[in-house]
mmCIF file with all atom_site columns, C-alpha atoms in Angstrom:
data_model
loop_
_atom_site.group_PDB
_atom_site.id
_atom_site.type_symbol
_atom_site.label_atom_id
_atom_site.label_alt_id
_atom_site.label_comp_id
_atom_site.label_asym_id
_atom_site.label_entity_id
_atom_site.label_seq_id
_atom_site.pdbx_PDB_ins_code
_atom_site.Cartn_x
_atom_site.Cartn_y
_atom_site.Cartn_z
_atom_site.occupancy
_atom_site.B_iso_or_equiv
_atom_site.pdbx_formal_charge
_atom_site.auth_seq_id
_atom_site.auth_comp_id
_atom_site.auth_asym_id
_atom_site.auth_atom_id
_atom_site.pdbx_PDB_model_num
ATOM 1   C CA . MET A 1 1   ? 16.899  5.464   21.331  1.00 0.00 ? 1   MET A CA 1
ATOM 2   C CA . GLY A 1 2   ? 18.083  7.855   18.633  1.00 0.00 ? 2   GLY A CA 1
ATOM 3   C CA . ILE A 1 3   ? 16.018  10.810  17.487  1.00 0.00 ? 3   ILE A CA 1
ATOM 4   C CA . GLU A 1 4   ? 15.527  9.302   14.009  1.00 0.00 ? 4   GLU A CA 1
ATOM 5   C CA . ARG A 1 5   ? 14.187  6.052   15.499  1.00 0.00 ? 5   ARG A CA 1
ATOM 6   C CA . ALA A 1 6   ? 11.832  7.954   17.827  1.00 0.00 ? 6   ALA A CA 1
ATOM 7   C CA . MET A 1 7   ? 10.512  10.009  14.898  1.00 0.00 ? 7   MET A CA 1
ATOM 8   C CA . GLU A 1 8   ? 9.869   6.847   12.875  1.00 0.00 ? 8   GLU A CA 1
ATOM 9   C CA . GLU A 1 9   ? 7.954   5.266   15.759  1.00 0.00 ? 9   GLU A CA 1
ATOM 10  C CA . THR A 1 10  ? 5.964   8.457   16.095  1.00 0.00 ? 10  THR A CA 1
ATOM 11  C CA . MET A 1 11  ? 5.156   8.218   12.359  1.00 0.00 ? 11  MET A CA 1
ATOM 12  C CA . LEU A 1 12  ? 3.876   4.672   12.793  1.00 0.00 ? 12  LEU A CA 1
ATOM 13  C CA . ALA A 1 13  ? 1.749   5.536   15.834  1.00 0.00 ? 13  ALA A CA 1
ATOM 14  C CA . TRP A 1 14  ? 0.296   8.505   13.958  1.00 0.00 ? 14  TRP A CA 1
ATOM 15  C CA . ALA A 1 15  ? -0.368  6.362   10.859  1.00 0.00 ? 15  ALA A CA 1
ATOM 16  C CA . ARG A 1 16  ? -2.242  3.767   12.906  1.00 0.00 ? 16  ARG A CA 1
ATOM 17  C CA . GLN A 1 17  ? -4.414  6.455   14.482  1.00 0.00 ? 17  GLN A CA 1
ATOM 18  C CA . VAL A 1 18  ? -5.249  8.037   11.126  1.00 0.00 ? 18  VAL A CA 1
ATOM 19  C CA . ALA A 1 19  ? -6.043  4.732   9.413   1.00 0.00 ? 19  ALA A CA 1
ATOM 20  C CA . GLU A 1 20  ? -8.151  3.504   12.311  1.00 0.00 ? 20  GLU A CA 1
ATOM 21  C CA . ARG A 1 21  ? -10.073 6.780   12.527  1.00 0.00 ? 21  ARG A CA 1
ATOM 22  C CA . GLU A 1 22  ? -10.874 6.721   8.799   1.00 0.00 ? 22  GLU A CA 1
ATOM 23  C CA . LEU A 1 23  ? -11.606 3.007   8.337   1.00 0.00 ? 23  LEU A CA 1
ATOM 24  C CA . ILE A 1 24  ? -12.737 1.150   11.448  1.00 0.00 ? 24  ILE A CA 1
ATOM 25  C CA . ALA A 1 25  ? -16.346 2.379   11.653  1.00 0.00 ? 25  ALA A CA 1
ATOM 26  C CA . VAL A 1 26  ? -17.151 2.629   7.946   1.00 0.00 ? 26  VAL A CA 1
ATOM 27  C CA . LEU A 1 27  ? -14.981 -0.115  6.426   1.00 0.00 ? 27  LEU A CA 1
ATOM 28  C CA . PRO A 1 28  ? -14.114 -2.634  9.162   1.00 0.00 ? 28  PRO A CA 1
ATOM 29  C CA . ARG A 1 29  ? -13.011 -5.307  6.676   1.00 0.00 ? 29  ARG A CA 1
ATOM 30  C CA . ARG A 1 30  ? -10.681 -2.826  4.958   1.00 0.00 ? 30  ARG A CA 1
ATOM 31  C CA . TRP A 1 31  ? -9.329  -1.943  8.405   1.00 0.00 ? 31  TRP A CA 1
ATOM 32  C CA . ALA A 1 32  ? -8.703  -5.661  9.095   1.00 0.00 ? 32  ALA A CA 1
ATOM 33  C CA . HIS A 1 33  ? -6.838  -5.932  5.785   1.00 0.00 ? 33  HIS A CA 1
ATOM 34  C CA . SER A 1 34  ? -4.762  -2.828  6.585   1.00 0.00 ? 34  SER A CA 1
ATOM 35  C CA . GLN A 1 35  ? -3.817  -4.233  9.985   1.00 0.00 ? 35  GLN A CA 1
ATOM 36  C CA . GLY A 1 36  ? -2.803  -7.521  8.365   1.00 0.00 ? 36  GLY A CA 1
ATOM 37  C CA . VAL A 1 37  ? -0.683  -5.694  5.794   1.00 0.00 ? 37  VAL A CA 1
ATOM 38  C CA . ALA A 1 38  ? 1.002   -3.765  8.625   1.00 0.00 ? 38  ALA A CA 1
ATOM 39  C CA . GLU A 1 39  ? 1.710   -7.036  10.456  1.00 0.00 ? 39  GLU A CA 1
ATOM 40  C CA . ARG A 1 40  ? 3.370   -8.396  7.303   1.00 0.00 ? 40  ARG A CA 1
ATOM 41  C CA . ALA A 1 41  ? 5.440   -5.203  7.097   1.00 0.00 ? 41  ALA A CA 1
ATOM 42  C CA . ALA A 1 42  ? 6.604   -5.589  10.686  1.00 0.00 ? 42  ALA A CA 1
ATOM 43  C CA . GLY A 1 43  ? 8.044   -8.960  9.727   1.00 0.00 ? 43  GLY A CA 1
ATOM 44  C CA . LEU A 1 44  ? 10.226  -7.460  7.001   1.00 0.00 ? 44  LEU A CA 1
ATOM 45  C CA . GLY A 1 45  ? 12.300  -5.219  9.252   1.00 0.00 ? 45  GLY A CA 1
ATOM 46  C CA . ARG A 1 46  ? 15.534  -7.159  8.903   1.00 0.00 ? 46  ARG A CA 1
ATOM 47  C CA . ALA A 1 47  ? 15.431  -6.842  5.102   1.00 0.00 ? 47  ALA A CA 1
ATOM 48  C CA . LEU A 1 48  ? 14.665  -3.107  5.172   1.00 0.00 ? 48  LEU A CA 1
ATOM 49  C CA . THR A 1 49  ? 17.207  -1.645  7.544   1.00 0.00 ? 49  THR A CA 1
ATOM 50  C CA . GLY A 1 50  ? 16.387  2.011   8.073   1.00 0.00 ? 50  GLY A CA 1
ATOM 51  C CA . HIS A 1 51  ? 12.999  1.792   6.340   1.00 0.00 ? 51  HIS A CA 1
ATOM 52  C CA . ALA A 1 52  ? 11.000  -0.599  8.518   1.00 0.00 ? 52  ALA A CA 1
ATOM 53  C CA . GLU A 1 53  ? 8.850   2.045   10.238  1.00 0.00 ? 53  GLU A CA 1
ATOM 54  C CA . LEU A 1 54  ? 8.184   3.876   6.974   1.00 0.00 ? 54  LEU A CA 1
ATOM 55  C CA . LEU A 1 55  ? 7.047   0.611   5.397   1.00 0.00 ? 55  LEU A CA 1
ATOM 56  C CA . SER A 1 56  ? 4.819   -0.186  8.376   1.00 0.00 ? 56  SER A CA 1
ATOM 57  C CA . ALA A 1 57  ? 3.250   3.279   8.265   1.00 0.00 ? 57  ALA A CA 1
ATOM 58  C CA . ALA A 1 58  ? 2.604   2.977   4.521   1.00 0.00 ? 58  ALA A CA 1
ATOM 59  C CA . ALA A 1 59  ? 1.194   -0.519  5.049   1.00 0.00 ? 59  ALA A CA 1
ATOM 60  C CA . VAL A 1 60  ? -1.391  0.585   7.589   1.00 0.00 ? 60  VAL A CA 1
ATOM 61  C CA . LEU A 1 61  ? -2.346  3.628   5.482   1.00 0.00 ? 61  LEU A CA 1
ATOM 62  C CA . HIS A 1 62  ? -2.211  2.123   1.973   1.00 0.00 ? 62  HIS A CA 1
ATOM 63  C CA . ASP A 1 63  ? -6.011  1.740   1.647   1.00 0.00 ? 63  ASP A CA 1
ATOM 64  C CA . VAL A 1 64  ? -7.112  4.832   3.583   1.00 0.00 ? 64  VAL A CA 1
ATOM 65  C CA . GLY A 1 65  ? -8.356  6.327   0.294   1.00 0.00 ? 65  GLY A CA 1
ATOM 66  C CA . TYR A 1 66  ? -11.272 3.863   0.335   1.00 0.00 ? 66  TYR A CA 1
ATOM 67  C CA . ALA A 1 67  ? -12.847 5.807   3.213   1.00 0.00 ? 67  ALA A CA 1
ATOM 68  C CA . PRO A 1 68  ? -16.065 7.277   1.786   1.00 0.00 ? 68  PRO A CA 1
ATOM 69  C CA . ARG A 1 69  ? -15.307 10.820  2.932   1.00 0.00 ? 69  ARG A CA 1
ATOM 70  C CA . LEU A 1 70  ? -11.966 10.701  1.095   1.00 0.00 ? 70  LEU A CA 1
ATOM 71  C CA . ALA A 1 71  ? -13.195 9.086   -2.154  1.00 0.00 ? 71  ALA A CA 1
ATOM 72  C CA . VAL A 1 72  ? -13.052 12.113  -4.440  1.00 0.00 ? 72  VAL A CA 1
ATOM 73  C CA . THR A 1 73  ? -11.840 10.432  -7.649  1.00 0.00 ? 73  THR A CA 1
ATOM 74  C CA . GLY A 1 74  ? -12.850 6.904   -6.681  1.00 0.00 ? 74  GLY A CA 1
ATOM 75  C CA . PHE A 1 75  ? -9.239  5.777   -7.153  1.00 0.00 ? 75  PHE A CA 1
ATOM 76  C CA . HIS A 1 76  ? -8.118  4.972   -3.619  1.00 0.00 ? 76  HIS A CA 1
ATOM 77  C CA . PRO A 1 77  ? -4.309  5.324   -4.042  1.00 0.00 ? 77  PRO A CA 1
ATOM 78  C CA . LEU A 1 78  ? -4.715  8.867   -5.385  1.00 0.00 ? 78  LEU A CA 1
ATOM 79  C CA . ASP A 1 79  ? -7.458  9.847   -2.936  1.00 0.00 ? 79  ASP A CA 1
ATOM 80  C CA . GLY A 1 80  ? -5.493  8.466   0.010   1.00 0.00 ? 80  GLY A CA 1
ATOM 81  C CA . ALA A 1 81  ? -2.256  10.161  -1.016  1.00 0.00 ? 81  ALA A CA 1
ATOM 82  C CA . ARG A 1 82  ? -3.978  13.520  -1.514  1.00 0.00 ? 82  ARG A CA 1
ATOM 83  C CA . PHE A 1 83  ? -5.617  13.199  1.910   1.00 0.00 ? 83  PHE A CA 1
ATOM 84  C CA . LEU A 1 84  ? -2.293  12.427  3.577   1.00 0.00 ? 84  LEU A CA 1
ATOM 85  C CA . ARG A 1 85  ? -0.532  15.273  1.770   1.00 0.00 ? 85  ARG A CA 1
ATOM 86  C CA . ASP A 1 86  ? -3.268  17.912  2.013   1.00 0.00 ? 86  ASP A CA 1
ATOM 87  C CA . GLU A 1 87  ? -4.857  17.234  5.403   1.00 0.00 ? 87  GLU A CA 1
ATOM 88  C CA . HIS A 1 88  ? -1.848  15.900  7.276   1.00 0.00 ? 88  HIS A CA 1
ATOM 89  C CA . SER A 1 89  ? 1.259   17.239  5.501   1.00 0.00 ? 89  SER A CA 1
ATOM 90  C CA . ALA A 1 90  ? 2.571   13.690  5.763   1.00 0.00 ? 90  ALA A CA 1
ATOM 91  C CA . ASP A 1 91  ? 6.120   12.642  4.937   1.00 0.00 ? 91  ASP A CA 1
ATOM 92  C CA . GLU A 1 92  ? 6.602   12.783  1.162   1.00 0.00 ? 92  GLU A CA 1
ATOM 93  C CA . ARG A 1 93  ? 8.040   9.275   0.919   1.00 0.00 ? 93  ARG A CA 1
ATOM 94  C CA . LEU A 1 94  ? 5.080   7.872   2.857   1.00 0.00 ? 94  LEU A CA 1
ATOM 95  C CA . VAL A 1 95  ? 2.605   9.684   0.612   1.00 0.00 ? 95  VAL A CA 1
ATOM 96  C CA . ARG A 1 96  ? 4.363   8.473   -2.541  1.00 0.00 ? 96  ARG A CA 1
ATOM 97  C CA . LEU A 1 97  ? 4.332   4.874   -1.286  1.00 0.00 ? 97  LEU A CA 1
ATOM 98  C CA . VAL A 1 98  ? 0.596   5.053   -0.596  1.00 0.00 ? 98  VAL A CA 1
ATOM 99  C CA . ALA A 1 99  ? -0.045  6.656   -3.995  1.00 0.00 ? 99  ALA A CA 1
ATOM 100 C CA . ASN A 1 100 ? 1.876   4.005   -5.891  1.00 0.00 ? 100 ASN A CA 1
ATOM 101 C CA . HIS A 1 101 ? 1.191   0.867   -3.885  1.00 0.00 ? 101 HIS A CA 1
ATOM 102 C CA . SER A 1 102 ? 0.763   -2.429  -5.709  1.00 0.00 ? 102 SER A CA 1
ATOM 103 C CA . PHE A 1 103 ? 1.377   -1.083  -9.220  1.00 0.00 ? 103 PHE A CA 1
ATOM 104 C CA . ALA A 1 104 ? -1.233  1.650   -8.933  1.00 0.00 ? 104 ALA A CA 1
ATOM 105 C CA . LEU A 1 105 ? 0.142   3.309   -12.080 1.00 0.00 ? 105 LEU A CA 1
ATOM 106 C CA . LEU A 1 106 ? -1.307  0.453   -14.131 1.00 0.00 ? 106 LEU A CA 1
ATOM 107 C CA . GLU A 1 107 ? -4.744  0.908   -12.577 1.00 0.00 ? 107 GLU A CA 1
ATOM 108 C CA . ALA A 1 108 ? -4.422  4.677   -12.960 1.00 0.00 ? 108 ALA A CA 1
ATOM 109 C CA . GLU A 1 109 ? -3.856  4.098   -16.663 1.00 0.00 ? 109 GLU A CA 1
ATOM 110 C CA . GLU A 1 110 ? -7.092  2.061   -16.856 1.00 0.00 ? 110 GLU A CA 1
ATOM 111 C CA . ARG A 1 111 ? -8.880  4.986   -15.183 1.00 0.00 ? 111 ARG A CA 1
ATOM 112 C CA . GLY A 1 112 ? -7.314  7.716   -17.325 1.00 0.00 ? 112 GLY A CA 1
ATOM 113 C CA . LEU A 1 113 ? -5.416  9.043   -14.280 1.00 0.00 ? 113 LEU A CA 1
ATOM 114 C CA . ARG A 1 114 ? -1.858  7.889   -14.975 1.00 0.00 ? 114 ARG A CA 1
ATOM 115 C CA . GLU A 1 115 ? -0.489  11.353  -15.844 1.00 0.00 ? 115 GLU A CA 1
ATOM 116 C CA . THR A 1 116 ? -2.148  12.829  -12.757 1.00 0.00 ? 116 THR A CA 1
ATOM 117 C CA . LEU A 1 117 ? -0.715  10.163  -10.458 1.00 0.00 ? 117 LEU A CA 1
ATOM 118 C CA . GLU A 1 118 ? 2.763   10.345  -12.003 1.00 0.00 ? 118 GLU A CA 1
ATOM 119 C CA . SER A 1 119 ? 2.931   14.130  -11.849 1.00 0.00 ? 119 SER A CA 1
ATOM 120 C CA . GLU A 1 120 ? 1.603   14.514  -8.297  1.00 0.00 ? 120 GLU A CA 1
ATOM 121 C CA . PHE A 1 121 ? 3.256   11.460  -6.754  1.00 0.00 ? 121 PHE A CA 1
ATOM 122 C CA . PRO A 1 122 ? 6.289   10.120  -8.633  1.00 0.00 ? 122 PRO A CA 1
ATOM 123 C CA . LEU A 1 123 ? 7.261   6.546   -7.881  1.00 0.00 ? 123 LEU A CA 1
ATOM 124 C CA . LEU A 1 124 ? 9.979   6.273   -5.242  1.00 0.00 ? 124 LEU A CA 1
ATOM 125 C CA . GLU A 1 125 ? 13.363  5.243   -6.579  1.00 0.00 ? 125 GLU A CA 1
ATOM 126 C CA . GLU A 1 126 ? 13.755  2.701   -3.800  1.00 0.00 ? 126 GLU A CA 1
ATOM 127 C CA . PRO A 1 127 ? 12.803  -0.572  -5.502  1.00 0.00 ? 127 PRO A CA 1
ATOM 128 C CA . LEU A 1 128 ? 13.022  -2.871  -2.479  1.00 0.00 ? 128 LEU A CA 1
ATOM 129 C CA . LEU A 1 129 ? 10.832  -0.561  -0.398  1.00 0.00 ? 129 LEU A CA 1
ATOM 130 C CA . VAL A 1 130 ? 8.244   -0.321  -3.199  1.00 0.00 ? 130 VAL A CA 1
ATOM 131 C CA . ASP A 1 131 ? 8.370   -4.111  -3.685  1.00 0.00 ? 131 ASP A CA 1
ATOM 132 C CA . ALA A 1 132 ? 8.006   -4.667  0.057   1.00 0.00 ? 132 ALA A CA 1
ATOM 133 C CA . LEU A 1 133 ? 4.680   -2.805  0.146   1.00 0.00 ? 133 LEU A CA 1
ATOM 134 C CA . VAL A 1 134 ? 3.480   -4.862  -2.845  1.00 0.00 ? 134 VAL A CA 1
ATOM 135 C CA . TYR A 1 135 ? 4.544   -8.020  -1.000  1.00 0.00 ? 135 TYR A CA 1
ATOM 136 C CA . CYS A 1 136 ? 2.693   -7.047  2.174   1.00 0.00 ? 136 CYS A CA 1
ATOM 137 C CA . ASP A 1 137 ? -0.504  -6.042  0.356   1.00 0.00 ? 137 ASP A CA 1
ATOM 138 C CA . MET A 1 138 ? -0.559  -8.927  -2.088  1.00 0.00 ? 138 MET A CA 1
ATOM 139 C CA . THR A 1 139 ? 0.079   -11.635 0.516   1.00 0.00 ? 139 THR A CA 1
ATOM 140 C CA . THR A 1 140 ? -2.725  -10.490 2.840   1.00 0.00 ? 140 THR A CA 1
ATOM 141 C CA . THR A 1 141 ? -6.407  -11.372 2.429   1.00 0.00 ? 141 THR A CA 1
ATOM 142 C CA . PRO A 1 142 ? -9.241  -8.859  2.748   1.00 0.00 ? 142 PRO A CA 1
ATOM 143 C CA . ASP A 1 143 ? -9.694  -10.173 6.301   1.00 0.00 ? 143 ASP A CA 1
ATOM 144 C CA . GLY A 1 144 ? -6.048  -9.603  7.250   1.00 0.00 ? 144 GLY A CA 1
ATOM 145 C CA . GLU A 1 145 ? -4.844  -13.205 7.024   1.00 0.00 ? 145 GLU A CA 1
ATOM 146 C CA . GLN A 1 146 ? -1.702  -14.361 5.207   1.00 0.00 ? 146 GLN A CA 1
ATOM 147 C CA . THR A 1 147 ? -2.084  -15.820 1.721   1.00 0.00 ? 147 THR A CA 1
ATOM 148 C CA . THR A 1 148 ? -0.048  -16.311 -1.421  1.00 0.00 ? 148 THR A CA 1
ATOM 149 C CA . ALA A 1 149 ? 0.158   -13.705 -4.147  1.00 0.00 ? 149 ALA A CA 1
ATOM 150 C CA . ALA A 1 150 ? -1.487  -16.118 -6.608  1.00 0.00 ? 150 ALA A CA 1
ATOM 151 C CA . GLU A 1 151 ? -4.430  -16.682 -4.251  1.00 0.00 ? 151 GLU A CA 1
ATOM 152 C CA . ARG A 1 152 ? -4.742  -12.944 -3.612  1.00 0.00 ? 152 ARG A CA 1
ATOM 153 C CA . VAL A 1 153 ? -4.801  -12.093 -7.318  1.00 0.00 ? 153 VAL A CA 1
ATOM 154 C CA . ALA A 1 154 ? -7.405  -14.811 -7.916  1.00 0.00 ? 154 ALA A CA 1
ATOM 155 C CA . GLU A 1 155 ? -9.492  -13.476 -5.022  1.00 0.00 ? 155 GLU A CA 1
ATOM 156 C CA . ILE A 1 156 ? -9.415  -9.935  -6.443  1.00 0.00 ? 156 ILE A CA 1
ATOM 157 C CA . VAL A 1 157 ? -10.387 -11.131 -9.935  1.00 0.00 ? 157 VAL A CA 1
ATOM 158 C CA . GLY A 1 158 ? -13.186 -13.214 -8.416  1.00 0.00 ? 158 GLY A CA 1
ATOM 159 C CA . ARG A 1 159 ? -14.482 -10.352 -6.287  1.00 0.00 ? 159 ARG A CA 1
ATOM 160 C CA . TYR A 1 160 ? -14.487 -7.702  -9.011  1.00 0.00 ? 160 TYR A CA 1
ATOM 161 C CA . GLY A 1 161 ? -14.922 -9.847  -12.125 1.00 0.00 ? 161 GLY A CA 1
ATOM 162 C CA . ALA A 1 162 ? -12.336 -10.530 -14.822 1.00 0.00 ? 162 ALA A CA 1
ATOM 163 C CA . ASP A 1 163 ? -13.729 -7.907  -17.197 1.00 0.00 ? 163 ASP A CA 1
ATOM 164 C CA . SER A 1 164 ? -14.140 -5.135  -14.627 1.00 0.00 ? 164 SER A CA 1
ATOM 165 C CA . LEU A 1 165 ? -11.678 -2.265  -14.496 1.00 0.00 ? 165 LEU A CA 1
ATOM 166 C CA . VAL A 1 166 ? -10.032 -3.731  -11.382 1.00 0.00 ? 166 VAL A CA 1
ATOM 167 C CA . GLY A 1 167 ? -10.092 -7.233  -12.884 1.00 0.00 ? 167 GLY A CA 1
ATOM 168 C CA . ARG A 1 168 ? -8.348  -6.015  -16.036 1.00 0.00 ? 168 ARG A CA 1
ATOM 169 C CA . PHE A 1 169 ? -5.795  -4.081  -13.994 1.00 0.00 ? 169 PHE A CA 1
ATOM 170 C CA . ILE A 1 170 ? -4.953  -6.928  -11.616 1.00 0.00 ? 170 ILE A CA 1
ATOM 171 C CA . ARG A 1 171 ? -4.598  -9.455  -14.441 1.00 0.00 ? 171 ARG A CA 1
ATOM 172 C CA . ARG A 1 172 ? -2.306  -7.023  -16.263 1.00 0.00 ? 172 ARG A CA 1
ATOM 173 C CA . ALA A 1 173 ? -0.309  -6.297  -13.104 1.00 0.00 ? 173 ALA A CA 1
ATOM 174 C CA . SER A 1 174 ? -0.051  -9.910  -11.917 1.00 0.00 ? 174 SER A CA 1
ATOM 175 C CA . PRO A 1 175 ? 3.333   -10.679 -13.554 1.00 0.00 ? 175 PRO A CA 1
ATOM 176 C CA . GLU A 1 176 ? 4.765   -7.559  -11.893 1.00 0.00 ? 176 GLU A CA 1
ATOM 177 C CA . ILE A 1 177 ? 3.138   -8.455  -8.570  1.00 0.00 ? 177 ILE A CA 1
ATOM 178 C CA . PHE A 1 178 ? 4.568   -11.987 -8.652  1.00 0.00 ? 178 PHE A CA 1
ATOM 179 C CA . ALA A 1 179 ? 8.016   -10.638 -9.580  1.00 0.00 ? 179 ALA A CA 1
ATOM 180 C CA . ALA A 1 180 ? 7.949   -8.092  -6.713  1.00 0.00 ? 180 ALA A CA 1
ATOM 181 C CA . VAL A 1 181 ? 6.892   -10.758 -4.226  1.00 0.00 ? 181 VAL A CA 1
ATOM 182 C CA . GLY A 1 182 ? 9.693   -13.001 -5.498  1.00 0.00 ? 182 GLY A CA 1
ATOM 183 C CA . ARG A 1 183 ? 12.289  -10.248 -5.077  1.00 0.00 ? 183 ARG A CA 1
ATOM 184 C CA . VAL A 1 184 ? 11.201  -9.626  -1.475  1.00 0.00 ? 184 VAL A CA 1
ATOM 185 C CA . GLU A 1 185 ? 11.224  -13.325 -0.665  1.00 0.00 ? 185 GLU A CA 1
ATOM 186 C CA . ALA A 1 186 ? 14.748  -13.573 -2.126  1.00 0.00 ? 186 ALA A CA 1
ATOM 187 C CA . ALA A 1 187 ? 15.865  -10.580 -0.046  1.00 0.00 ? 187 ALA A CA 1
ATOM 188 C CA . LEU A 1 188 ? 14.467  -12.205 3.091   1.00 0.00 ? 188 LEU A CA 1
ATOM 189 C CA . VAL A 1 189 ? 16.293  -15.475 2.391   1.00 0.00 ? 189 VAL A CA 1
ATOM 190 C CA . ALA A 1 190 ? 19.545  -13.566 1.853   1.00 0.00 ? 190 ALA A CA 1
ATOM 191 C CA . GLN A 1 191 ? 19.338  -11.828 5.256   1.00 0.00 ? 191 GLN A CA 1
ATOM 192 C CA . PRO A 1 192 ? 21.367  -13.199 8.153   1.00 0.00 ? 192 PRO A CA 1
ATOM 193 C CA . ARG A 1 193 ? 19.223  -14.528 10.959  1.00 0.00 ? 193 ARG A CA 1
#
């Protein structure tokens, strides 16, 4: 096993420990979702040569900012990314994926935090990797089961309400979410088996 591969596996093991420590006792359903998202990520390895472990680490950590002790701004992508950067000196690409997962910039705009998010954690210029995290998150239920992106968006709107901040964001982001999921599905079909 090469050194780079060993380091990536170490990143994933570390990410699982951090996410579990922050979520399992206080937000067990969020932990179940995070595990389901990580399982989806593990299935994308063939489409993301060289990035599979990074994606899996981001998948298991993407909602860590919901942990009550980390919820400084109340915007979980920003709170999670700051925690990973400030308390763990985590890999910059990992932190930026967590900060920007599932079109977080659009929700940041709704919250008046877009400039803050963009300046602290610029979006990665790796579109397939960014799309892959959207795919994993938006095709996993709150309980960690597989679903479609359309069902997931409907579930989020139903849970938060169409006129809530999150409801407005997810309805606004849904065309982008569906497009990202479509691009990942196309990439998977194009991969040799």
